[in-house]
Amino acid sequence: METIESVSELVLKAVSAFEKQFGRRPRVAASAPGRVNLIGEHTDYSDGFVFPMALPLVTVVVGDNTEEEVCRILTTAESADEPKYVEFLLPAANQNRLSRGKPQWANYVKGVIANFPDNEGLPGFDAAIVSSVPLGGGLSSSASLEVATFTFLEALCKRDDIVEADKAKMCQKAEHDFALMPCGIMDQFIATLGKEDHALLIDCRALEGKLMPLNDPKVIVLIVNSNVKHELSGSEYPLRRQQCETAAKILGKRMLRDATISELEAAKEKFDKIVYQRAHHVISENQRCQEAAMALENGDYKRFGQLMVESHKSLRDDFEVSCPEVDQLVEAACEADGVYGSRMTGGGFGGCTVTVLKADCLEKAVEHIKSRCSGKLTFYACRAADGATKISL
C-alpha cells in the first residue's frame, strides 16, 4: 500500500526545490487535489451527472513574483516530459499571446495563465511544482495542476473575487485550448469544490454540486493504478465525444443528458451499432449515477457497489474504453471478501480502478488482487479530501 504524502510534506519538497532552483524562499503557495470518480463516466461532456470525490493526492505550487515579465517554472514530476524547467514571457509582454509547445506539462500552466482574468496585470513569477497525483493514471493530474496553478495565481495577485464555478470553467478552457483535450467540467469542478469526507454529485449542465457524506469509518475507497498509461489527447477521446454528439442529433436532443433509454430504443433503426452503443452507455450511466448518489445517501453500499459493476460493464462493452489489464483488476476485486463494487475510473485505456469495500477487509482484498493480477500495481487507500486551497508559508 502506498503511503500518501501529506500536503505539508509536499510543500516542504516544493519549497526545497524552489530554493535550489531560484536561490530564495517562496512567498506564496497553493494546492489542488486529484480526483477519483466513483461513478458517472464519460457523461460530463453530454451535460450529464458525475459523482467524484477529491483525493489526498495533490499538486502543490509554490513561488513568488519578480520584477521581470517572465514566468520561470520548475516541475519535479519524474514522469513529466523534458525539459523540467521552462521560461516564457507573460501575455502582456508578448502581444497578449501565449503559445503551446514542448514540454507538454507546461501547456497546462500556460493555458491557466492565458485564461486567468485580467491576465495583462499578472506579474512575472518563479514557481516550483510538486505533485503526488500519478500522471496518466486517470486521477486527473491535469486538472489538479490547472486548479493548483490558478489558485496560486489568485494568491499571488491577492484575488478573492473569482466565483469557484467560473474558476473551474476557466481551467477547463485552459485544457481545451492548450492541451487540446475536449474534456468535460468534472475534473476542474471537483478539484475546486471538493470537501473532506464528502463525494460531490455534479450536474454538469447547471454546474451545481450536491455534497454527499462519505465518512463511514467502516467503508474505505481503494484505488489501484494498473500503471498502464493512456494519452487522452489521442484520437479515441475526441471520437467518443463526437459519437455522443452524433447520437444526440439523431434523437433530436440538445445533449444525451436529455434522452431516455426508451427514446433510444424507439429510434434504434436510425443508428449504426457503434453510435447506438455509445448513446446507451451515456444514457444508462446518467441513471446509474443519480441512483448511486441516493444509495450512498441511504447507506446502501450493496446497491452502490452493484451500480459500480454495471458501470464498468457498460464502459467495457458499450463505450469500449477499458482494457484487459483493468478488466482483470475489477474482476479480481469483486472476488474479494468485503468488496461492495469495483470499476474502471477516468478516461480509460489503462489507468486506475476504484473499489468500495469494508475497511476491515482492505488488506486481504489487496493481497487477493496482487495474487490474481500481474504487472506493476500501485494501491492507494483513500478517504475524500478537500478541494483547492491557498497555503500559508
Coordinates of C-alpha atoms in Angstrom, one line a residue:
M1 CA 0.0 0.0 0.0
E2 CA 1.4 3.4 -1.0
T3 CA 2.0 5.9 1.8
I4 CA 0.3 9.2 0.7
E5 CA 2.4 12.2 1.5
S6 CA 0.6 15.0 3.4
V7 CA 0.2 18.4 1.8
S8 CA 2.7 19.8 4.4
E9 CA 5.3 17.2 3.3
L10 CA 4.8 18.1 -0.4
V11 CA 5.0 21.8 0.5
L12 CA 8.4 21.2 2.1
K13 CA 9.6 19.4 -1.0
A14 CA 8.3 22.2 -3.2
V15 CA 10.0 24.9 -1.1
S16 CA 13.3 23.0 -1.2
A17 CA 13.1 22.6 -5.0
F18 CA 12.3 26.3 -5.3
E19 CA 15.2 27.4 -3.1
K20 CA 17.6 25.2 -5.0
Q21 CA 16.4 26.5 -8.4
F22 CA 15.9 30.2 -7.6
G23 CA 18.1 30.8 -4.6
R24 CA 15.5 32.4 -2.4
R25 CA 12.5 31.3 -0.4
P26 CA 9.0 31.3 -2.0
R27 CA 6.3 33.5 -0.6
V28 CA 3.1 32.1 -2.0
A29 CA 1.7 28.5 -2.1
A30 CA -1.4 26.7 -3.2
S31 CA -2.6 23.1 -3.7
A32 CA -5.4 21.3 -5.6
P33 CA -6.3 17.6 -5.5
G34 CA -6.6 14.8 -8.0
R35 CA -9.9 13.1 -8.0
V36 CA -11.5 9.7 -8.3
N37 CA -14.8 9.4 -10.0
L38 CA -16.9 6.9 -8.1
I39 CA -19.5 6.6 -10.9
G40 CA -20.7 8.6 -13.9
E41 CA -18.0 8.2 -16.5
H42 CA -17.9 9.9 -19.9
T43 CA -21.2 11.7 -19.1
D44 CA -19.9 15.2 -18.2
Y45 CA -19.4 16.4 -21.8
S46 CA -23.0 15.3 -22.5
D47 CA -24.2 17.7 -19.8
G48 CA -24.8 14.7 -17.5
F49 CA -24.2 13.7 -13.9
V50 CA -20.9 12.6 -12.3
F51 CA -20.1 11.6 -8.8
P52 CA -16.4 12.2 -7.9
M53 CA -14.5 12.8 -4.7
A54 CA -11.3 14.8 -4.2
L55 CA -8.3 12.8 -3.2
P56 CA -5.5 13.3 -0.7
L57 CA -3.2 13.0 -3.7
V58 CA -2.4 16.7 -4.6
T59 CA -0.4 19.1 -6.7
V60 CA 1.4 21.9 -4.8
V61 CA 2.7 25.1 -6.4
V62 CA 5.0 27.5 -4.6
G63 CA 6.6 30.7 -5.8
D64 CA 7.0 34.4 -5.7
N65 CA 6.6 37.3 -8.0
T66 CA 9.5 39.0 -9.8
E67 CA 10.3 42.4 -11.4
E68 CA 10.6 40.8 -14.8
E69 CA 7.8 40.0 -17.4
V70 CA 8.8 36.3 -17.4
C71 CA 7.4 33.1 -15.9
R72 CA 10.0 30.6 -14.8
I73 CA 8.7 27.3 -13.7
L74 CA 10.2 24.0 -12.5
T75 CA 8.4 20.7 -12.1
T76 CA 9.8 17.8 -10.0
A77 CA 7.5 15.2 -11.5
E78 CA 9.7 12.3 -12.7
S79 CA 7.2 11.2 -15.4
A80 CA 6.7 14.7 -16.8
D81 CA 8.2 15.2 -20.3
E82 CA 11.5 17.1 -20.6
P83 CA 12.6 19.8 -20.0
K84 CA 11.5 20.0 -16.4
Y85 CA 12.3 23.8 -16.3
V86 CA 10.7 26.4 -18.7
E87 CA 10.8 30.1 -19.2
F88 CA 8.3 32.1 -21.2
L89 CA 7.1 35.7 -21.5
L90 CA 3.9 36.9 -19.8
P91 CA 1.0 37.6 -22.2
A92 CA 1.3 41.4 -21.6
A93 CA 5.0 41.2 -22.8
N94 CA 4.2 39.1 -25.8
Q95 CA 1.3 40.8 -27.6
N96 CA -1.1 39.2 -25.2
R97 CA -0.3 35.8 -26.7
L98 CA 0.9 32.5 -25.2
S99 CA 1.7 29.6 -27.5
R100 CA 1.5 25.9 -26.7
G101 CA 4.5 23.7 -27.4
K102 CA 7.0 21.5 -25.6
P103 CA 7.1 20.3 -22.9
Q104 CA 3.5 19.2 -22.7
W105 CA 3.2 19.7 -18.9
A106 CA 3.9 23.4 -19.3
N107 CA 0.9 23.8 -21.7
Y108 CA -1.5 23.3 -18.7
V109 CA 0.2 26.1 -16.9
K110 CA 0.3 28.4 -19.9
G111 CA -3.4 27.6 -20.5
V112 CA -4.3 28.8 -17.0
I113 CA -2.3 32.0 -17.3
A114 CA -3.9 32.7 -20.7
N115 CA -7.4 32.2 -19.2
F116 CA -6.8 34.0 -15.9
P117 CA -9.0 37.1 -15.5
D118 CA -7.2 40.4 -16.4
N119 CA -4.0 38.4 -17.1
E120 CA -2.4 41.5 -18.6
G121 CA -1.9 42.6 -15.0
L122 CA -0.1 39.4 -13.9
P123 CA 3.3 39.9 -12.5
G124 CA 6.3 37.9 -13.6
F125 CA 6.9 35.0 -11.3
D126 CA 9.1 32.0 -10.4
A127 CA 7.4 28.8 -9.3
A128 CA 8.1 25.2 -8.4
I129 CA 5.6 22.3 -8.8
V130 CA 5.4 19.1 -6.8
S131 CA 2.7 16.5 -7.2
S132 CA 1.7 13.2 -5.7
V133 CA -1.0 12.6 -8.4
P134 CA 0.2 9.9 -10.8
L135 CA 0.4 11.2 -14.3
G136 CA -1.7 9.4 -16.9
G137 CA -3.4 7.3 -14.2
G138 CA -7.0 8.5 -14.7
L139 CA -6.9 10.5 -11.4
S140 CA -6.8 13.9 -13.2
S141 CA -3.3 15.1 -12.7
S142 CA -4.0 17.7 -15.4
A143 CA -6.9 19.3 -13.6
S144 CA -5.0 19.1 -10.3
L145 CA -2.2 21.1 -12.0
E146 CA -4.5 23.6 -13.6
V147 CA -6.5 24.4 -10.5
A148 CA -3.4 24.5 -8.3
T149 CA -1.8 26.9 -10.7
F150 CA -5.0 29.1 -10.8
T151 CA -5.2 29.1 -7.0
F152 CA -1.5 30.1 -6.9
L153 CA -2.2 33.0 -9.2
E154 CA -5.1 34.1 -7.1
A155 CA -2.8 34.2 -4.1
L156 CA 0.0 35.9 -6.0
C157 CA -2.4 38.6 -7.2
K158 CA -4.4 38.8 -4.0
R159 CA -7.6 37.9 -5.9
D160 CA -10.5 36.6 -3.8
D161 CA -13.4 37.7 -6.1
I162 CA -13.5 34.8 -8.6
V163 CA -16.5 32.6 -8.3
E164 CA -15.5 28.9 -7.9
A165 CA -17.6 27.6 -10.7
D166 CA -16.1 30.2 -13.0
K167 CA -12.7 29.2 -11.9
A168 CA -13.4 25.6 -12.8
K169 CA -14.6 26.7 -16.3
M170 CA -11.5 28.8 -16.9
C171 CA -9.3 25.8 -16.0
Q172 CA -11.4 23.6 -18.3
K173 CA -10.9 26.1 -21.1
A174 CA -7.2 26.0 -20.4
E175 CA -7.2 22.3 -21.1
H176 CA -9.3 22.7 -24.3
D177 CA -7.1 25.5 -25.7
F178 CA -3.6 24.4 -24.6
A179 CA -3.7 20.7 -24.1
L180 CA -6.2 20.2 -26.9
M181 CA -8.3 17.9 -24.8
P182 CA -12.1 18.5 -25.2
C183 CA -12.7 17.4 -21.6
G184 CA -15.9 18.0 -19.6
I185 CA -16.1 20.1 -16.5
M186 CA -16.0 17.3 -13.8
D187 CA -12.2 17.3 -13.0
Q188 CA -11.8 21.0 -12.6
F189 CA -15.1 21.3 -10.7
I190 CA -14.2 18.7 -8.0
A191 CA -10.6 19.9 -7.8
T192 CA -12.0 23.3 -6.9
L193 CA -15.0 22.4 -4.8
G194 CA -14.2 19.1 -3.2
K195 CA -14.8 18.7 0.6
E196 CA -13.3 16.4 3.1
D197 CA -15.4 13.3 3.9
H198 CA -17.8 14.0 1.1
A199 CA -18.4 13.0 -2.5
L200 CA -19.9 15.6 -4.9
L201 CA -22.8 14.8 -7.2
I202 CA -22.3 17.3 -10.0
D203 CA -24.9 18.4 -12.5
C204 CA -22.6 19.3 -15.4
R205 CA -25.3 21.3 -17.2
A206 CA -26.3 23.5 -14.2
L207 CA -22.8 23.5 -12.8
E208 CA -24.2 22.7 -9.4
G209 CA -22.9 20.2 -6.9
K210 CA -24.6 18.4 -4.1
L211 CA -22.3 17.2 -1.3
M212 CA -23.0 13.7 -0.1
P213 CA -21.4 12.4 3.2
L214 CA -18.8 9.7 2.6
N215 CA -17.5 9.5 6.2
D216 CA -18.5 6.0 7.4
P217 CA -15.3 4.7 9.1
K218 CA -16.3 1.1 8.2
V219 CA -16.0 1.8 4.5
I220 CA -12.9 2.7 2.5
V221 CA -12.2 3.6 -1.1
L222 CA -9.3 1.6 -2.7
I223 CA -7.7 2.9 -5.9
V224 CA -5.5 0.6 -7.9
N225 CA -3.3 2.0 -10.6
S226 CA -2.6 -0.5 -13.3
N227 CA 0.3 1.7 -14.4
V228 CA -0.8 1.1 -18.0
K229 CA -0.5 4.6 -19.4
H230 CA -3.0 6.4 -21.6
E231 CA -2.8 9.6 -23.6
L232 CA -6.4 11.0 -23.9
S233 CA -5.3 13.6 -26.4
G234 CA -5.1 10.8 -28.9
S235 CA -8.0 10.1 -31.3
E236 CA -10.2 7.9 -29.0
Y237 CA -11.4 10.6 -26.6
P238 CA -12.4 13.2 -29.2
L239 CA -14.0 10.4 -31.2
R240 CA -16.2 9.3 -28.3
R241 CA -17.3 12.8 -27.8
Q242 CA -18.2 13.2 -31.4
Q243 CA -20.1 10.0 -31.4
C244 CA -22.2 11.2 -28.4
E245 CA -22.9 14.5 -30.2
T246 CA -24.0 12.5 -33.3
A247 CA -26.3 10.3 -31.2
A248 CA -27.9 13.4 -29.6
K249 CA -28.6 14.9 -33.1
I250 CA -30.2 11.6 -34.3
L251 CA -32.5 11.7 -31.2
G252 CA -33.3 15.4 -31.8
K253 CA -31.8 16.3 -28.4
R254 CA -29.5 19.1 -27.3
M255 CA -27.4 16.5 -25.5
L256 CA -27.7 12.9 -24.5
R257 CA -28.5 14.2 -21.0
D258 CA -32.0 14.9 -22.3
A259 CA -32.6 11.4 -23.7
T260 CA -34.1 8.3 -22.2
I261 CA -33.4 4.6 -22.8
S262 CA -37.0 4.2 -24.2
E263 CA -36.4 7.0 -26.7
L264 CA -33.1 5.4 -27.7
E265 CA -34.8 2.0 -28.3
A266 CA -37.6 3.6 -30.3
A267 CA -35.1 5.1 -32.7
K268 CA -32.7 2.2 -32.8
E269 CA -33.0 1.6 -36.5
K270 CA -31.6 5.1 -37.2
F271 CA -28.3 4.3 -35.5
D272 CA -25.3 2.3 -36.6
K273 CA -24.2 -0.2 -34.0
I274 CA -21.3 1.8 -32.5
V275 CA -23.1 5.1 -32.1
Y276 CA -26.1 3.3 -30.5
Q277 CA -23.7 1.6 -28.0
R278 CA -22.1 4.9 -27.1
A279 CA -25.5 6.5 -26.5
H280 CA -26.7 3.5 -24.5
H281 CA -23.8 3.9 -22.1
V282 CA -24.2 7.6 -21.5
I283 CA -28.0 7.5 -21.0
S284 CA -27.8 4.5 -18.7
E285 CA -24.8 5.9 -16.8
N286 CA -26.6 9.1 -16.0
Q287 CA -29.4 7.0 -14.5
R288 CA -26.9 4.9 -12.5
C289 CA -25.0 7.9 -11.3
Q290 CA -28.2 9.5 -9.8
E291 CA -29.3 6.2 -8.3
A292 CA -25.8 5.6 -6.8
A293 CA -25.9 9.0 -5.1
M294 CA -29.2 8.1 -3.5
A295 CA -27.9 4.7 -2.4
L296 CA -24.9 6.4 -0.8
E297 CA -27.1 8.9 1.0
N298 CA -29.1 6.0 2.4
G299 CA -26.0 4.0 3.4
D300 CA -26.9 1.3 0.9
Y301 CA -23.4 0.2 -0.1
K302 CA -24.5 -3.1 -1.6
R303 CA -26.6 -1.3 -4.2
F304 CA -23.9 1.3 -4.7
G305 CA -21.5 -1.5 -5.5
Q306 CA -23.9 -3.2 -7.9
L307 CA -24.2 0.1 -9.8
M308 CA -20.4 0.4 -10.0
V309 CA -20.1 -3.0 -11.5
E310 CA -22.9 -2.2 -14.0
S311 CA -21.0 1.0 -14.9
H312 CA -17.8 -0.9 -15.6
K313 CA -19.5 -3.4 -17.9
S314 CA -21.1 -0.6 -19.8
L315 CA -17.8 1.2 -20.2
R316 CA -16.1 -2.0 -21.3
D317 CA -18.8 -3.2 -23.7
D318 CA -20.8 -0.2 -24.9
F319 CA -18.3 2.6 -24.6
E320 CA -15.2 0.4 -25.2
V321 CA -12.7 2.4 -23.2
S322 CA -11.5 -0.3 -20.8
C323 CA -8.6 -2.7 -21.4
P324 CA -7.7 -6.3 -20.4
E325 CA -5.4 -5.2 -17.5
V326 CA -8.1 -3.0 -16.0
D327 CA -10.9 -5.6 -16.6
Q328 CA -8.8 -8.1 -14.7
L329 CA -8.3 -5.7 -11.7
V330 CA -12.1 -5.2 -11.5
E331 CA -12.8 -8.9 -11.7
A332 CA -10.2 -9.7 -9.0
A333 CA -11.5 -7.0 -6.7
C334 CA -15.1 -8.3 -7.0
E335 CA -14.0 -11.8 -5.9
A336 CA -12.5 -10.5 -2.6
D337 CA -14.5 -10.6 0.6
G338 CA -16.0 -7.4 1.8
V339 CA -15.9 -5.7 -1.6
Y340 CA -19.2 -3.9 -2.5
G341 CA -18.2 -3.0 -6.1
S342 CA -15.4 -2.0 -8.4
R343 CA -15.0 -0.3 -11.8
M344 CA -12.6 1.5 -14.1
T345 CA -12.3 5.2 -13.4
G346 CA -11.1 8.0 -15.5
G347 CA -11.0 8.4 -19.3
G348 CA -10.0 4.8 -19.9
F349 CA -7.4 2.8 -21.9
G350 CA -5.5 2.0 -18.8
G351 CA -5.1 3.9 -15.6
C352 CA -7.0 3.1 -12.4
T353 CA -9.8 1.2 -10.9
V354 CA -11.9 2.4 -7.9
T355 CA -13.2 -0.1 -5.4
V356 CA -15.6 0.5 -2.4
L357 CA -15.2 -2.1 0.3
K358 CA -15.3 -2.7 4.1
A359 CA -12.4 -1.1 5.8
D360 CA -11.5 -4.2 7.8
C361 CA -11.2 -6.3 4.6
L362 CA -8.7 -3.9 2.9
E363 CA -5.5 -5.8 3.4
K364 CA -7.0 -9.2 2.3
A365 CA -8.5 -7.6 -0.7
V366 CA -5.2 -6.0 -1.7
E367 CA -3.4 -9.4 -1.3
H368 CA -6.1 -11.1 -3.4
I369 CA -5.8 -8.6 -6.2
K370 CA -2.0 -9.0 -6.2
S371 CA -2.3 -12.8 -6.4
R372 CA -4.6 -12.6 -9.4
C373 CA -3.1 -9.7 -11.4
S374 CA 0.4 -9.3 -12.8
G375 CA 2.2 -6.1 -13.7
K376 CA 3.4 -3.2 -11.6
L377 CA 0.4 -2.3 -9.4
T378 CA 0.1 0.7 -7.1
F379 CA -2.5 0.7 -4.3
Y380 CA -4.0 3.8 -2.5
A381 CA -6.5 3.6 0.3
C382 CA -8.2 6.9 0.4
R383 CA -10.9 9.0 2.1
A384 CA -12.4 12.1 0.5
A385 CA -10.3 15.2 0.8
D386 CA -10.7 19.0 0.4
G387 CA -10.5 20.9 -2.9
A388 CA -8.1 23.7 -3.8
T389 CA -6.7 25.8 -1.1
K390 CA -4.2 28.7 -0.6
I391 CA -1.4 27.8 1.8
S392 CA 0.4 30.0 4.3
L393 CA 4.2 29.6 4.2

